[in-house]
mmCIF file of C-alpha atoms in Angstrom:
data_model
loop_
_atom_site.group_PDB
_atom_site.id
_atom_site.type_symbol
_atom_site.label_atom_id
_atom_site.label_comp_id
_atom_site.label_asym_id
_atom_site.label_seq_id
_atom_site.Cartn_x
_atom_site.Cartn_y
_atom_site.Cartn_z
ATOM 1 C CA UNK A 1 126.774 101.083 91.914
ATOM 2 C CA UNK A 2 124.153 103.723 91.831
ATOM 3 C CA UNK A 3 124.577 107.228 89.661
ATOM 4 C CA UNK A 4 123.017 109.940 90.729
ATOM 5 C CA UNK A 5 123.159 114.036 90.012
ATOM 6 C CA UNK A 6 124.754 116.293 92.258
ATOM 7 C CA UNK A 7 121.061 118.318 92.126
ATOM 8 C CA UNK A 8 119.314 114.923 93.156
ATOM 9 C CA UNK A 9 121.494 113.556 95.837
ATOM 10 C CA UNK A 10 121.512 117.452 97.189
ATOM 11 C CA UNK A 11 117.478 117.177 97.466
ATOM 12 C CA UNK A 12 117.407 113.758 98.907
ATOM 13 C CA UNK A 13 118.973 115.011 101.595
ATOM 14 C CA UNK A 14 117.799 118.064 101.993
ATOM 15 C CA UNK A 15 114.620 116.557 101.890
ATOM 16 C CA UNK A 16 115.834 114.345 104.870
ATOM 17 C CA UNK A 17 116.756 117.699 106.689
ATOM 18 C CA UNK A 18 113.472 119.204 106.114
ATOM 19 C CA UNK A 19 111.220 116.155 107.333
ATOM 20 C CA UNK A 20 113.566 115.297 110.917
ATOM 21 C CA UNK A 21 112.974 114.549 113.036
ATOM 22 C CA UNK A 22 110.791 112.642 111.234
ATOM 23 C CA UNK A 23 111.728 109.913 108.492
ATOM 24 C CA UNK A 24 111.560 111.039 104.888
ATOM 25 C CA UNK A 25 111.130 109.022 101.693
ATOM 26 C CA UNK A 26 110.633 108.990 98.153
ATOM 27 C CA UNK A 27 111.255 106.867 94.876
ATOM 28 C CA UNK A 28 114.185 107.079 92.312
ATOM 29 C CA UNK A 29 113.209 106.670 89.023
ATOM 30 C CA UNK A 30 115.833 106.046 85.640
ATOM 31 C CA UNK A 31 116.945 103.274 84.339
ATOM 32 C CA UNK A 32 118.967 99.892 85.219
ATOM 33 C CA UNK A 33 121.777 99.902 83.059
ATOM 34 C CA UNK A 34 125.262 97.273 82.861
ATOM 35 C CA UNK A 35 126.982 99.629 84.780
ATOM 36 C CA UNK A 36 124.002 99.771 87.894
ATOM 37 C CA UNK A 37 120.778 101.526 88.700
ATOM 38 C CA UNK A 38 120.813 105.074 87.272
ATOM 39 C CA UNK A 39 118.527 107.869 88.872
ATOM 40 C CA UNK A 40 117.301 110.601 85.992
ATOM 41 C CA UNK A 41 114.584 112.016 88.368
ATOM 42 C CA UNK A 42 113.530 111.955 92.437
ATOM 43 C CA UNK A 43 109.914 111.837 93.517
ATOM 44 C CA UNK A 44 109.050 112.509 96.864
ATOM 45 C CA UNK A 45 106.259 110.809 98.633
ATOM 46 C CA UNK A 46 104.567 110.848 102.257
ATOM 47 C CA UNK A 47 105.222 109.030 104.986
ATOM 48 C CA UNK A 48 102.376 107.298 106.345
ATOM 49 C CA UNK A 49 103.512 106.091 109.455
ATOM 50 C CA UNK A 50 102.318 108.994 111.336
ATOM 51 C CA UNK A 51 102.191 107.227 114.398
ATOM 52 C CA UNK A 52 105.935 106.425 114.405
ATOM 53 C CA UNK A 53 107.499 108.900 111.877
ATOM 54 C CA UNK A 54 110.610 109.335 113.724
ATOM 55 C CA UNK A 55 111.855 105.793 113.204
ATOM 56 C CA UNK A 56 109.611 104.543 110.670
ATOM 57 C CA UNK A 57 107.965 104.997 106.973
ATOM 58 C CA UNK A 58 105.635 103.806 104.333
ATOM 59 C CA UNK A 59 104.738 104.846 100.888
ATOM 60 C CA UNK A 60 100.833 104.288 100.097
ATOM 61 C CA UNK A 61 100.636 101.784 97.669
ATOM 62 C CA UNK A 62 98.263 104.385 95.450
ATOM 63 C CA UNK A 63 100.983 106.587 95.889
ATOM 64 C CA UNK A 64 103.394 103.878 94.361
ATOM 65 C CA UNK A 65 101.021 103.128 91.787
ATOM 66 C CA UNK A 66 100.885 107.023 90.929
ATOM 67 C CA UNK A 67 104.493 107.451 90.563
ATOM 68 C CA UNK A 68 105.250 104.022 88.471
ATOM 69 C CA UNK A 69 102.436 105.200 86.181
ATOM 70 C CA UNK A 70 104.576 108.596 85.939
ATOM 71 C CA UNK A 71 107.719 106.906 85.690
ATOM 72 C CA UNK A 72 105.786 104.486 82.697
ATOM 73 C CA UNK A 73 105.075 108.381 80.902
ATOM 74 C CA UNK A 74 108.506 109.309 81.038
ATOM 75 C CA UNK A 75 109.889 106.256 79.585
ATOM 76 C CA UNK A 76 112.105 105.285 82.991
ATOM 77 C CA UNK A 77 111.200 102.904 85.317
ATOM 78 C CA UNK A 78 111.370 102.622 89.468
ATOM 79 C CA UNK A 79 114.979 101.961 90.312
ATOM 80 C CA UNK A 80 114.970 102.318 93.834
ATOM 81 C CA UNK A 81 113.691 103.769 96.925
ATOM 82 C CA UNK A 82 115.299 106.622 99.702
ATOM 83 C CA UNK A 83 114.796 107.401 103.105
ATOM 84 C CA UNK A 84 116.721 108.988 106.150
ATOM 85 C CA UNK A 85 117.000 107.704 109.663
ATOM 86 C CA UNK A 86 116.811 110.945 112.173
ATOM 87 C CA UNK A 87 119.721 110.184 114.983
ATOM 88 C CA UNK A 88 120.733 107.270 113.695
ATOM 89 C CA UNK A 89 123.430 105.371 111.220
ATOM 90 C CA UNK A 90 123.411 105.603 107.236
ATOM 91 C CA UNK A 91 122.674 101.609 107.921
ATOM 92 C CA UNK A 92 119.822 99.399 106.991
ATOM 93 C CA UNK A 93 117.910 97.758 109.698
ATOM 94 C CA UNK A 94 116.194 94.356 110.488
ATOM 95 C CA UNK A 95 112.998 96.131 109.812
ATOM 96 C CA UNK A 96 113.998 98.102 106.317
ATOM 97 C CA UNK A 97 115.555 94.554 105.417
ATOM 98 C CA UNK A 98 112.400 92.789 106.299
ATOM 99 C CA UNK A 99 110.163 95.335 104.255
ATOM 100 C CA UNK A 100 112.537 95.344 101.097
ATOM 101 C CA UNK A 101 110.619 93.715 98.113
ATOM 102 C CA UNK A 102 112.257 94.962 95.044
ATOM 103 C CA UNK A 103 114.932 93.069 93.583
ATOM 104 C CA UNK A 104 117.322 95.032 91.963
ATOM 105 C CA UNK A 105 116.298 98.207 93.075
ATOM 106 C CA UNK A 106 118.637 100.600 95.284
ATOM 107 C CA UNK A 107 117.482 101.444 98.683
ATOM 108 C CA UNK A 108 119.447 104.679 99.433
ATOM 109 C CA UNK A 109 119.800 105.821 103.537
ATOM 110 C CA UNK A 110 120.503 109.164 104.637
ATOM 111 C CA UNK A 111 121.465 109.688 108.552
ATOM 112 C CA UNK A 112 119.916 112.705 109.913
ATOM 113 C CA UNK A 113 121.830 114.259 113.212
ATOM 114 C CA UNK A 114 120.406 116.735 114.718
ATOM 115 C CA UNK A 115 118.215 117.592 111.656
ATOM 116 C CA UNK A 116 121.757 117.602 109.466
ATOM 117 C CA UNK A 117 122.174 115.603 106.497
ATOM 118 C CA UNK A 118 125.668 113.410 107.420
ATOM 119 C CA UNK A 119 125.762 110.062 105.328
ATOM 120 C CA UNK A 120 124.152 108.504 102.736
ATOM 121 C CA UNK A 121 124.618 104.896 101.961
ATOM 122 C CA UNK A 122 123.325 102.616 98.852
ATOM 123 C CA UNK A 123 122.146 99.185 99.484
ATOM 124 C CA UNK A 124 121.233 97.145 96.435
ATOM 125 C CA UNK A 125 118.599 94.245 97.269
ATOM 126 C CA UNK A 126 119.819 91.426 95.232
ATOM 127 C CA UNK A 127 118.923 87.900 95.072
ATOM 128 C CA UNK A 128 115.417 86.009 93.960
ATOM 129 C CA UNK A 129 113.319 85.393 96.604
ATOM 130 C CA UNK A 130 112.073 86.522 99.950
ATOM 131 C CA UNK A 131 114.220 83.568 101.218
ATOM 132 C CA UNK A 132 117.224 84.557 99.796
ATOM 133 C CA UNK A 133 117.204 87.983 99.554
ATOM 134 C CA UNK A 134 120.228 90.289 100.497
ATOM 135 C CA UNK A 135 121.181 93.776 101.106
ATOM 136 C CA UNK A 136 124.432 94.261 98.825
ATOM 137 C CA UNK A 137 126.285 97.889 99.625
ATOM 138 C CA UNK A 138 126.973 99.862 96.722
ATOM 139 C CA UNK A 139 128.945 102.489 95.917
ATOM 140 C CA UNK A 140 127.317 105.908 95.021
ATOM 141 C CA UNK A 141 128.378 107.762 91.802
ATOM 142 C CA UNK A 142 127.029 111.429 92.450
ATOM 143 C CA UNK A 143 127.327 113.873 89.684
ATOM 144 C CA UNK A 144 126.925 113.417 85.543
ATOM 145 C CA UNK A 145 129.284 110.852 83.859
ATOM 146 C CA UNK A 146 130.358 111.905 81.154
ATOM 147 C CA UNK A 147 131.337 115.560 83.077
ATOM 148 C CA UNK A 148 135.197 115.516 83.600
ATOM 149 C CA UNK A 149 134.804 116.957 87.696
ATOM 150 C CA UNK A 150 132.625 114.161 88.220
ATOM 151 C CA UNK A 151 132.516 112.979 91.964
ATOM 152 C CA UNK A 152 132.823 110.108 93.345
ATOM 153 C CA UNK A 153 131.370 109.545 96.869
ATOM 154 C CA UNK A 154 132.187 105.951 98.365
ATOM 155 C CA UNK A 155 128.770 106.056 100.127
ATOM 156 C CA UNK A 156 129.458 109.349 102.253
ATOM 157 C CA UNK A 157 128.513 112.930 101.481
ATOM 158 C CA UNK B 1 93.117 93.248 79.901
ATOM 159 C CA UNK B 2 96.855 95.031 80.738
ATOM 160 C CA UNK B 3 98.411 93.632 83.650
ATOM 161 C CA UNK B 4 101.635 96.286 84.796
ATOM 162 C CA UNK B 5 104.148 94.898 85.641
ATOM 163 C CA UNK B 6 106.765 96.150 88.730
ATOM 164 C CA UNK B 7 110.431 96.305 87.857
ATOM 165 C CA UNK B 8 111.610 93.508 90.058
ATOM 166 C CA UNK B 9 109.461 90.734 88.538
ATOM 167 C CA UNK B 10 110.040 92.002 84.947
ATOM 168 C CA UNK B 11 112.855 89.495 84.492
ATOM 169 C CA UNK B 12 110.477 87.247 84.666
ATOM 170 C CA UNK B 13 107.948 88.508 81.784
ATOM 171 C CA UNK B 14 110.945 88.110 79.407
ATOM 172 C CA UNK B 15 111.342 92.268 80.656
ATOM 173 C CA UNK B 16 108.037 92.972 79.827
ATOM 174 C CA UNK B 17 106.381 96.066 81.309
ATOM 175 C CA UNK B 18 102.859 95.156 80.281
ATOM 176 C CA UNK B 19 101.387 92.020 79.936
ATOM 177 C CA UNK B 20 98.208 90.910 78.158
ATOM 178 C CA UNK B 21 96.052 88.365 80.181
ATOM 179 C CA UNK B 22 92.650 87.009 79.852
ATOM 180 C CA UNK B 23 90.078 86.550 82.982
ATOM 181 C CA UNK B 24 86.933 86.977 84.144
ATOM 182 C CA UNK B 25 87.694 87.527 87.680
ATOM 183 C CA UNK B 26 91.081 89.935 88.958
ATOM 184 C CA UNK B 27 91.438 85.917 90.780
ATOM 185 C CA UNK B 28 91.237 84.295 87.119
ATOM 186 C CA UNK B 29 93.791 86.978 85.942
ATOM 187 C CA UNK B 30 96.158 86.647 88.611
ATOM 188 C CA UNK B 31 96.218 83.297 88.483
ATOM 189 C CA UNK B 32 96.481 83.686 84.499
ATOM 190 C CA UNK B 33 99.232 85.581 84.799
ATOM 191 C CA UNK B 34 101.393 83.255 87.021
ATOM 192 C CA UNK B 35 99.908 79.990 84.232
ATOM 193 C CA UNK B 36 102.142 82.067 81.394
ATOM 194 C CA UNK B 37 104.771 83.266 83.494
ATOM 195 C CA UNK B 38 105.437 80.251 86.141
ATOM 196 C CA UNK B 39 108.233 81.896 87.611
ATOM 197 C CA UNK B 40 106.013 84.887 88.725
ATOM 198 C CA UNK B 41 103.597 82.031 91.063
ATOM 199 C CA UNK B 42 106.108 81.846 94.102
ATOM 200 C CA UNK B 43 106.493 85.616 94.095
ATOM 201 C CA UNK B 44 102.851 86.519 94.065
ATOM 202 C CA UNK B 45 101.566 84.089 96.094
ATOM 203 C CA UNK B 46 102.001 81.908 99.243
ATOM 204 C CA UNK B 47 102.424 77.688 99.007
ATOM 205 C CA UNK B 48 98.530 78.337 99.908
ATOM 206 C CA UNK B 49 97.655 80.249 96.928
ATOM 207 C CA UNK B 50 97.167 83.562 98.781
ATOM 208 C CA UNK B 51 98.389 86.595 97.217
ATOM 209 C CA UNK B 52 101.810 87.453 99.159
ATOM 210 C CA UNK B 53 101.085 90.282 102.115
ATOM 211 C CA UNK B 54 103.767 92.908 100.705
ATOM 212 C CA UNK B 55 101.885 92.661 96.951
ATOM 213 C CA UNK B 56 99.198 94.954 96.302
ATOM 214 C CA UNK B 57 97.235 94.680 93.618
ATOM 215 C CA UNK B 58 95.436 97.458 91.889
ATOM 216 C CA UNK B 59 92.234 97.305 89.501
ATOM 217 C CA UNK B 60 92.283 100.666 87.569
ATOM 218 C CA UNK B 61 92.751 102.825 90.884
ATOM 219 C CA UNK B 62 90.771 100.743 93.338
ATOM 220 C CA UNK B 63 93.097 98.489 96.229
ATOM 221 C CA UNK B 64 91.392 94.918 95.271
ATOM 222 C CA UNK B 65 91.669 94.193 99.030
ATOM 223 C CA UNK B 66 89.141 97.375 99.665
ATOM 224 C CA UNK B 67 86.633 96.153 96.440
ATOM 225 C CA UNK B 68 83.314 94.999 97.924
ATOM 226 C CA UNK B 69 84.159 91.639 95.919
ATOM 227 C CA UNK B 70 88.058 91.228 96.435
ATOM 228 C CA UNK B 71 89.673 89.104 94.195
ATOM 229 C CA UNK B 72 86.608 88.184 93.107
ATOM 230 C CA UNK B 73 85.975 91.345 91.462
ATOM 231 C CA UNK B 74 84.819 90.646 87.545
ATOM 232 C CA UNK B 75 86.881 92.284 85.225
ATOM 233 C CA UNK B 76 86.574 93.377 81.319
ATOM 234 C CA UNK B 77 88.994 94.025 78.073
ATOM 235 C CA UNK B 78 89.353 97.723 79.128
ATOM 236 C CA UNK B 79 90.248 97.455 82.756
ATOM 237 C CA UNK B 80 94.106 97.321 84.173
ATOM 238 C CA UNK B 81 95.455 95.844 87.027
ATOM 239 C CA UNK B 82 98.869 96.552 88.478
ATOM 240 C CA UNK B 83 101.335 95.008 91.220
ATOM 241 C CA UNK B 84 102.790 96.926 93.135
ATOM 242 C CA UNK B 85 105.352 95.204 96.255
ATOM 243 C CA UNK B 86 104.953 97.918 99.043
ATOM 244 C CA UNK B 87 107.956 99.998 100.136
ATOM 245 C CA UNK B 88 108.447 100.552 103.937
ATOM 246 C CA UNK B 89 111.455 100.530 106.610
ATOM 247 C CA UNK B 90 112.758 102.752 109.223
ATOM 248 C CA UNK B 91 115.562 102.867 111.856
ATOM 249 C CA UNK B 92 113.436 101.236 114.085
ATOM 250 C CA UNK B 93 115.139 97.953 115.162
ATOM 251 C CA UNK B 94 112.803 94.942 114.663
ATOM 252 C CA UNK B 95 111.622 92.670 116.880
ATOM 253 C CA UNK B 96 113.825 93.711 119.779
ATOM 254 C CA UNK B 97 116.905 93.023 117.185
ATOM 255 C CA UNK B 98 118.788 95.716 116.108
ATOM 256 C CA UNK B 99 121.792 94.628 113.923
ATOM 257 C CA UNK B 100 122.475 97.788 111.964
ATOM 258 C CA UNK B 101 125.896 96.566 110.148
#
């Protein structure tokens, strides 16, 4: 499972919202812990794919190296990835499966209808290899744990 | 010189973030790097000894696959490299396959 503030799963959405009907995306950094990835702190980043925006992104691998050196700063680490899909399901695709790299790491999908936030979805890539790679769902914590009205959101908003 | 290392290989440089590795070449280093950590070889390179399409390397803030030299770059005590897989996706399907699940 992934845990995630109520403030932080509210802007990766919204951010999702703002960008359609273009694809948005960004990096989650925090720490892996026993219990699964946890997200102190969301960065946004650009989309490159300008020439297919609406059903396809890219982080610039400067970018990347920008943000893991901030990440390095603030003592947390990159623990997964985000990114909505305008008009289309909370799911992964062939090509986001084909284009997942980091082991471990959460790969969170937000659908976009009509420029509305609906869904998001975890998917943790697990295995150790490009051969045997797969995307695993997992459930999304959203709010602080130790606060009593914490919520619980089986992968849906 | 300091070699960062991405979260997902980590597990294999006993969960080291940093690594120290000696080379005169960002090639040398590389390869270095996979000599004391054997498990990192198969995910940084191909059976060919090509460094992997999705893993970008950096020296200090240069792209080594923009550097006049490449890989062949020479490198010193003060300069860093990191790895960094790329990140990309979409809703597109791929390959005129779309099995969303």
């Amino acid at each position: 499972m992934i845990h995630i503030s109520d403030e932080d799963f509210i802007a990766l959405r919204a951010h999702g919202e703002e960008t359609y009907p273009h694809e948005c995306c960004g990096v989650l950094l925090g720490k892996s812990e026993a219990s699964g990835n946890r997200v102190h702190l969301i960065v946004r980043a650009g989309n490159t794919r300008t020439d297919s925006a609406h059903n396809r992104y890219n982080i610039a691998p400067q970018e990347l190296v920008r943000i893991q050196r901030q990440a390095r700063g603030l003592g947390f680490d990159i623990v997964g990835f985000y990114h909505s899909h305008p008009d289309h399901p909370a799911q992964w695709s062939q090509t986001d499966f084909a284009e997942a790299h980091w082991f471990g790491c959460s790969y969170l999908i937000t659908s976009v209808e009509q420029g509305r936030a609906i869904t998001t979805n975890s998917f943790l890539l697990t295995g150790t290899s490009e051969e045997t790679k797969t995307f695993q769902n997992e459930q999304v914590i959203v709010g602080a744990p130790a606060a009593p009205a914490m919520a619980a959101h089986k992968g849906e908003a | 010189m300091k070699i960062h290392i991405p979260t997902p290989l980590r597990s294999y440089t006993g969960g080291k973030e940093t690594v120290e590795v000696a080379g005169a070449t960002v090639a040398a280093t590389l390869d270095q790097l996979a000599t004391d950590f054997p498990e990192l070889r198969n995910h940084l390179f191909t059976g060919e000894g090509k460094l992997r399409s999705f893993v970008n390397v950096y020296f200090n803030d240069d792209d080594v696959r923009y550097l006049p030299s490449k890989e062949e770059t020479a490198v010193s005590d003060g300069d860093e490299l990191t790895i960094i897989p790329s990140i990309a996706g979409g809703s597109v399907c791929f390959a005129g396959f779309c099995c969303c699940l």
